[in-house]
XYZ file of C-alpha atoms in Angstrom:
342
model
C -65.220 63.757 -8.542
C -66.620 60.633 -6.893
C -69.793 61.267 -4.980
C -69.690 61.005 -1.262
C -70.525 57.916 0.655
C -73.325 57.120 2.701
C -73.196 54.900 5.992
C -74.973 52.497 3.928
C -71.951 51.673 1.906
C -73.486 52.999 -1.521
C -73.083 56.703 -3.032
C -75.437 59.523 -2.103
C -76.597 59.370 -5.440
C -77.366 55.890 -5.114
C -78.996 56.319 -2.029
C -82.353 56.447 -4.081
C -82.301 53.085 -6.337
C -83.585 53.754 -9.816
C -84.976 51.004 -11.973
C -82.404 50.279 -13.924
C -80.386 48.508 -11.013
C -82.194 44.626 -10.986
C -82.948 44.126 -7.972
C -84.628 40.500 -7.149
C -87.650 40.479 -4.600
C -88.473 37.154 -3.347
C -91.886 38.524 -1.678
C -94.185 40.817 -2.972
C -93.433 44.586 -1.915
C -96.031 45.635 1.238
C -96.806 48.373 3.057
C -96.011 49.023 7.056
C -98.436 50.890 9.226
C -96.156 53.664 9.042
C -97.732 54.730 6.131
C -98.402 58.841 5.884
C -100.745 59.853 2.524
C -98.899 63.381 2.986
C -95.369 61.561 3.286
C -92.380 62.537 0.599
C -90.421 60.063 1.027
C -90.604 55.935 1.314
C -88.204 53.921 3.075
C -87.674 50.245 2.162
C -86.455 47.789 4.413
C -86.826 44.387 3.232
C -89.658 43.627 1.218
C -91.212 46.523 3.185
C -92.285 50.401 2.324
C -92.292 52.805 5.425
C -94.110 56.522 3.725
C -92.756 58.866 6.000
C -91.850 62.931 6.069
C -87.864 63.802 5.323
C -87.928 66.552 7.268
C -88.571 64.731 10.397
C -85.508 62.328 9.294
C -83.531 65.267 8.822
C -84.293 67.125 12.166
C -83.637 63.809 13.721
C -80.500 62.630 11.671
C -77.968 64.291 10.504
C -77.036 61.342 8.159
C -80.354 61.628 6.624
C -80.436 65.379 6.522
C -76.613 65.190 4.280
C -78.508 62.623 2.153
C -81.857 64.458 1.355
C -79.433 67.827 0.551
C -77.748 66.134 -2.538
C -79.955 66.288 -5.447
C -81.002 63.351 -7.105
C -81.140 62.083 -10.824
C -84.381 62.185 -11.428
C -84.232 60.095 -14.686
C -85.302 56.590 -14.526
C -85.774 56.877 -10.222
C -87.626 54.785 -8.568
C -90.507 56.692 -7.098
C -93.830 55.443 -5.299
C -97.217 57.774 -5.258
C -94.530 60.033 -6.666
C -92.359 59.779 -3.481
C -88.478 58.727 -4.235
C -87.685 54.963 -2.768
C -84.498 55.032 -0.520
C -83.693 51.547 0.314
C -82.381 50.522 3.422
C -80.206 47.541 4.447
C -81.649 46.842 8.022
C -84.582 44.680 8.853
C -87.832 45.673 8.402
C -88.779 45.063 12.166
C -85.637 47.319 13.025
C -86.527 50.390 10.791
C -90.226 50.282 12.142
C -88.779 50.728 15.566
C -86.460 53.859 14.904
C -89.549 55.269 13.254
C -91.692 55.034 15.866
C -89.659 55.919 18.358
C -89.122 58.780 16.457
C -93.253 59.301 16.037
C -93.415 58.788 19.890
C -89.839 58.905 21.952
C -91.490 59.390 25.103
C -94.495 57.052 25.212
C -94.886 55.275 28.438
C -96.165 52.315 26.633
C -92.741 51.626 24.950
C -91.142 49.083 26.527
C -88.571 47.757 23.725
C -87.412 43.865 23.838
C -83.539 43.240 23.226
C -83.850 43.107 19.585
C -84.990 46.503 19.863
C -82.468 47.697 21.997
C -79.907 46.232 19.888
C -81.396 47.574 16.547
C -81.428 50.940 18.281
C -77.622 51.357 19.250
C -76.993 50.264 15.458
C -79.366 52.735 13.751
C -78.733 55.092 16.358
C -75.256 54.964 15.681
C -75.338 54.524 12.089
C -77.632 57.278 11.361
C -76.480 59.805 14.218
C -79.633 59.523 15.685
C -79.173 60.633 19.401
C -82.293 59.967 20.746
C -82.614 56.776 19.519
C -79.231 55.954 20.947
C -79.288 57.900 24.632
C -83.039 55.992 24.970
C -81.356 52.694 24.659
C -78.311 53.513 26.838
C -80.304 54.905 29.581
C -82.165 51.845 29.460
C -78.999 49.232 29.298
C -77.738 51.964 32.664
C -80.732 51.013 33.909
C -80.734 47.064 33.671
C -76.570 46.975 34.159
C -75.462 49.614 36.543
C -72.296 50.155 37.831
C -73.575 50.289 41.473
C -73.740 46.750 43.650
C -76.816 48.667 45.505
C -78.520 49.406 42.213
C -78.004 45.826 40.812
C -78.954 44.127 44.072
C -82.252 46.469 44.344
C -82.925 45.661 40.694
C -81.967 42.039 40.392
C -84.878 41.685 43.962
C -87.792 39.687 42.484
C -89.588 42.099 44.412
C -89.194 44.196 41.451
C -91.349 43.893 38.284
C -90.349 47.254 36.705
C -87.877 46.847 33.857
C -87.020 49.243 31.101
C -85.737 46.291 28.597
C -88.474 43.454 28.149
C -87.097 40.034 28.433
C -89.770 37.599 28.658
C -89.814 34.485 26.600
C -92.482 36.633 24.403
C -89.897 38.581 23.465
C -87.233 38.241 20.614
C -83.623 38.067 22.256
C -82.056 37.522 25.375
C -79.528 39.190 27.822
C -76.473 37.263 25.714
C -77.570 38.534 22.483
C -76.301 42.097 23.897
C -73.219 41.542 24.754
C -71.798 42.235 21.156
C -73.672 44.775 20.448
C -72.612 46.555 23.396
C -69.152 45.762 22.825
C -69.470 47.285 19.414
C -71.331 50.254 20.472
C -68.092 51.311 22.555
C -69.950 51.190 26.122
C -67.729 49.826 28.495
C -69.339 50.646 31.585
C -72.665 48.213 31.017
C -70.408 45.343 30.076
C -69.701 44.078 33.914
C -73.116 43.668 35.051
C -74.610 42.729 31.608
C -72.008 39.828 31.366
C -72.081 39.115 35.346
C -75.797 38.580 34.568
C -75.647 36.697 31.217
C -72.870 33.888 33.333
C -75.524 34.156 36.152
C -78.965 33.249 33.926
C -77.455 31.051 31.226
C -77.308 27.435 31.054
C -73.477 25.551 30.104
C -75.500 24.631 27.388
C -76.334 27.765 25.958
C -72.971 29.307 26.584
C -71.336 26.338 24.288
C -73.683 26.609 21.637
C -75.536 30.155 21.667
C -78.862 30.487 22.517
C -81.839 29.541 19.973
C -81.281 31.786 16.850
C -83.542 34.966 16.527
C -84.633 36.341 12.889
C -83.473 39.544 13.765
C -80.216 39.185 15.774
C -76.859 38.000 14.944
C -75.944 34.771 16.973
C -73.808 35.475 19.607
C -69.808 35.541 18.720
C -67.283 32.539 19.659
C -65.263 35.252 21.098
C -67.913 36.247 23.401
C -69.190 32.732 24.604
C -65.115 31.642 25.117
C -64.988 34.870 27.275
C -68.435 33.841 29.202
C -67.257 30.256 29.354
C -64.147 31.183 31.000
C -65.772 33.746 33.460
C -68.580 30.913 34.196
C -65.764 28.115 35.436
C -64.266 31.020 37.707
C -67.853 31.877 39.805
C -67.259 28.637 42.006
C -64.001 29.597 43.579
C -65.130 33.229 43.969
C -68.576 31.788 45.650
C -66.795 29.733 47.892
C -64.800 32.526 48.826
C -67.982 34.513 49.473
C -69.112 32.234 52.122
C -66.060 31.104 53.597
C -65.427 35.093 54.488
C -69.165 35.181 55.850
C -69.716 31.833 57.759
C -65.894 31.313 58.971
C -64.109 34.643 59.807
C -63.465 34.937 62.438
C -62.898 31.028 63.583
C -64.431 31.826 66.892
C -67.960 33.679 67.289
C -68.169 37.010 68.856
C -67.234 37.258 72.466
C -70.489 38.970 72.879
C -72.731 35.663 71.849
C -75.453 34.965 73.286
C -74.948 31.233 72.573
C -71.998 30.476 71.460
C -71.121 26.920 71.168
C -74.813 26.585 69.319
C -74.097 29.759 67.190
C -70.462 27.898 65.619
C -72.186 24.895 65.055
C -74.631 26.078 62.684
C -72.171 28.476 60.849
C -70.100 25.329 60.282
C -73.182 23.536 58.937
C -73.981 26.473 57.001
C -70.787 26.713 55.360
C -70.750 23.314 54.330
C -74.341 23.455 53.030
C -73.176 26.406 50.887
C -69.770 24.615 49.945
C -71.781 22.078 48.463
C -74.450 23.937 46.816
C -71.579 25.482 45.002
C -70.267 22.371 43.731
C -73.309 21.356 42.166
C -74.825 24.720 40.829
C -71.842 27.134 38.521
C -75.088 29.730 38.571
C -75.200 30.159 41.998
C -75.781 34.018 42.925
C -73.073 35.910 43.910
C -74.520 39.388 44.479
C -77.737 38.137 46.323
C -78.415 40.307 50.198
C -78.399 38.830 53.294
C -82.621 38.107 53.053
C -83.655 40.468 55.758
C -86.464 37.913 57.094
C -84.258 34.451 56.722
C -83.867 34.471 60.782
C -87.680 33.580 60.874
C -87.579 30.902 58.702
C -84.813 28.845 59.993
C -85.354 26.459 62.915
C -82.379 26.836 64.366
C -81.466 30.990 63.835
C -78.070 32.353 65.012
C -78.115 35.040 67.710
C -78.953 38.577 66.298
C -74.918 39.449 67.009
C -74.112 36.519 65.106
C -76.609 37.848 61.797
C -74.989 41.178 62.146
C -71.652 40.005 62.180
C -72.173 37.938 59.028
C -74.381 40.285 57.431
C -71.777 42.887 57.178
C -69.171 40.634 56.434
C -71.316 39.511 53.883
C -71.941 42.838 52.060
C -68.047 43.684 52.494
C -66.822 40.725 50.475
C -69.365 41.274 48.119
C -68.645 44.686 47.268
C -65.078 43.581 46.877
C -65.793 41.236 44.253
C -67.870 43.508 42.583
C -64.877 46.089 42.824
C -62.979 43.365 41.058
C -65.803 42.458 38.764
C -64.699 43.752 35.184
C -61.145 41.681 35.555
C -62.859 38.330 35.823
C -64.557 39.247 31.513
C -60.724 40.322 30.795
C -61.637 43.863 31.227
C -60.342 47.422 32.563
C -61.125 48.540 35.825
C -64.058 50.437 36.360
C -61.887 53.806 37.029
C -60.721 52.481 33.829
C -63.861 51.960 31.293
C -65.006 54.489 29.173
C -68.303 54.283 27.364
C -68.907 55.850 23.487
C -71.018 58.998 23.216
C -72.583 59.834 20.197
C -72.218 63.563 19.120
């Protein structure tokens, strides 16, 4: 009977490499910090050893717990400080993430970069590792709600709290999720994720991809055609924005305090915006009505005036964001589903 496979793609029993498969290492074998004297069991990623404790593998992974259960030929296996070597096929970077989230889940100093995120929604998958996985969700819900409020009050650059670190520091950017999250079956982050990769990303970048990072896949052509397409469509819906907030109604309110003054700068304005839009594809969409821009204007409309606009404002906006999944080809939001792991 042929012996079960592993997520990995190999047998169980092949799980742990023995010497007499050749394997060719360019670089000389090292060891991570992850590196317990009382461990029984080393992981290799790369040209790197991880010494770590199967138990803990199996109470986190129930992939890892089926492998550890099938005995091993222990004839010719390759073994470290008597420890059995179980080669994995991720990066090393990736597998010294999942194991120390797994040393320290809850540490308020982890604050993973988008490579991180990404490898965890692979291993976490892969290896049915849930809190690996629900950690990066809960951090992509975080970033990418489904709520216009949430992503206005998160997108503020009032706001320096983030769960997912994207500074230039960092490997990975906003676009190199998109596939992942496509992959990993969660619908429901795809909206604002994509609304915000059109938003920060340069023609340029959506053409070509964004510089290549050692430990992420380049964005797909599939996904950049789909960004590209969304990207020529934000001018029309901009325009639309501020033609609904500057020019309905045609007349101001019958309550104006000044109204002839009051139309003539929500004509300028609308033109101003009209051709702000022409020049700039990136212009924000989701952006609130700034609550001190009265003050700074030289000429401000009449408090009814703001109000009037500011509501109209907020209306139109939610309604685009109501129609937000159909402009990346997708469901509607009553309509997207997102994966749970179980």
């Amino acid at each position: 009977m042929d012996a079960p496979l592993d997520l990995v793609g190999h047998s169980t029993e092949t799980a742990f490499h023995s010497n007499e498969l050749a394997i060719e290492h360019v670089e000389p074998i090292s060891r991570s910090d992850i590196w317990f004297d009382d461990g029984n069991i080393v992981l290799q990623a790369e040209n790197v050893q991880f010494r770590f404790f199967q138990g803990i593998l199996a109470a986190y992974s129930p992939f890892f717990k089926d492998v550890f259960s099938i005995p091993q030929p222990a004839a010719g296996a390759d073994v470290v400080e008597g420890c059995p070597v179980m080669r994995l096929p991720e990066k090393a970077a990736d597998v010294n993430y999942m194991l120390s989230f797994i040393l320290e889940s809850k540490s308020s100093k982890l604050t993973p970069s988008v490579a991180d995120i990404v490898a965890a929604l692979k291993m976490g998958h892969k290896y049915l590792i849930a809190i690996l996985w629900d950690d990066a969700v809960e951090r992509l819900r975080y970033e990418f709600p489904e709520r216009l409020d949430e992503y206005q009050e998160r997108r503020d650059k009032s706001t320096v709290y983030t769960r997912i670190r994207f500074d230039k520091d960092c490997p990975g950017r906003p676009l190199h999720l998109v596939d992942a999250v496509k992959d990993a079956g969660l619908e429901r982050i795809l909206p604002a994720l994509c609304h915000r990769v059109v938003e920060k990303s340069t023609l340029d970048t959506l053409m070509h991809g964004p510089t290549s990072v050692a430990r992420l896949e380049d964005p797909s052509l599939q996904t950049r055609i789909m960004l590209l397409g969304a990207r020529a469509k934000r001018p029309s819906i901009r325009a639309r924005l501020m033609r609904r907030a500057y020019s309905e109604p045609r007349t101001v309110p019958s309550e104006c305090l000044s109204p002839q003054r009051c139309q003539d700068i929500r004509r300028s304005k609308l033109i101003r915006c009209l051709q702000r839009i022409e020049e700039d594809a990136k212009s924000v969409l989701f952006r609130p009505w700034p609550t001190d821009g009265q003050t700074k204007q030289k000429r401000p409309l009449c408090w009814l005036c703001v109000h009037e606009m500011q509501e109209k404002l907020a209306a139109e906006q939610q309604a685009i964001w109501d129609e937000l999944p159909s402009l990346f080809g997708l469901p509607s939001w009553a309509e997207l589903k997102d994966h749970v792991l179980e």
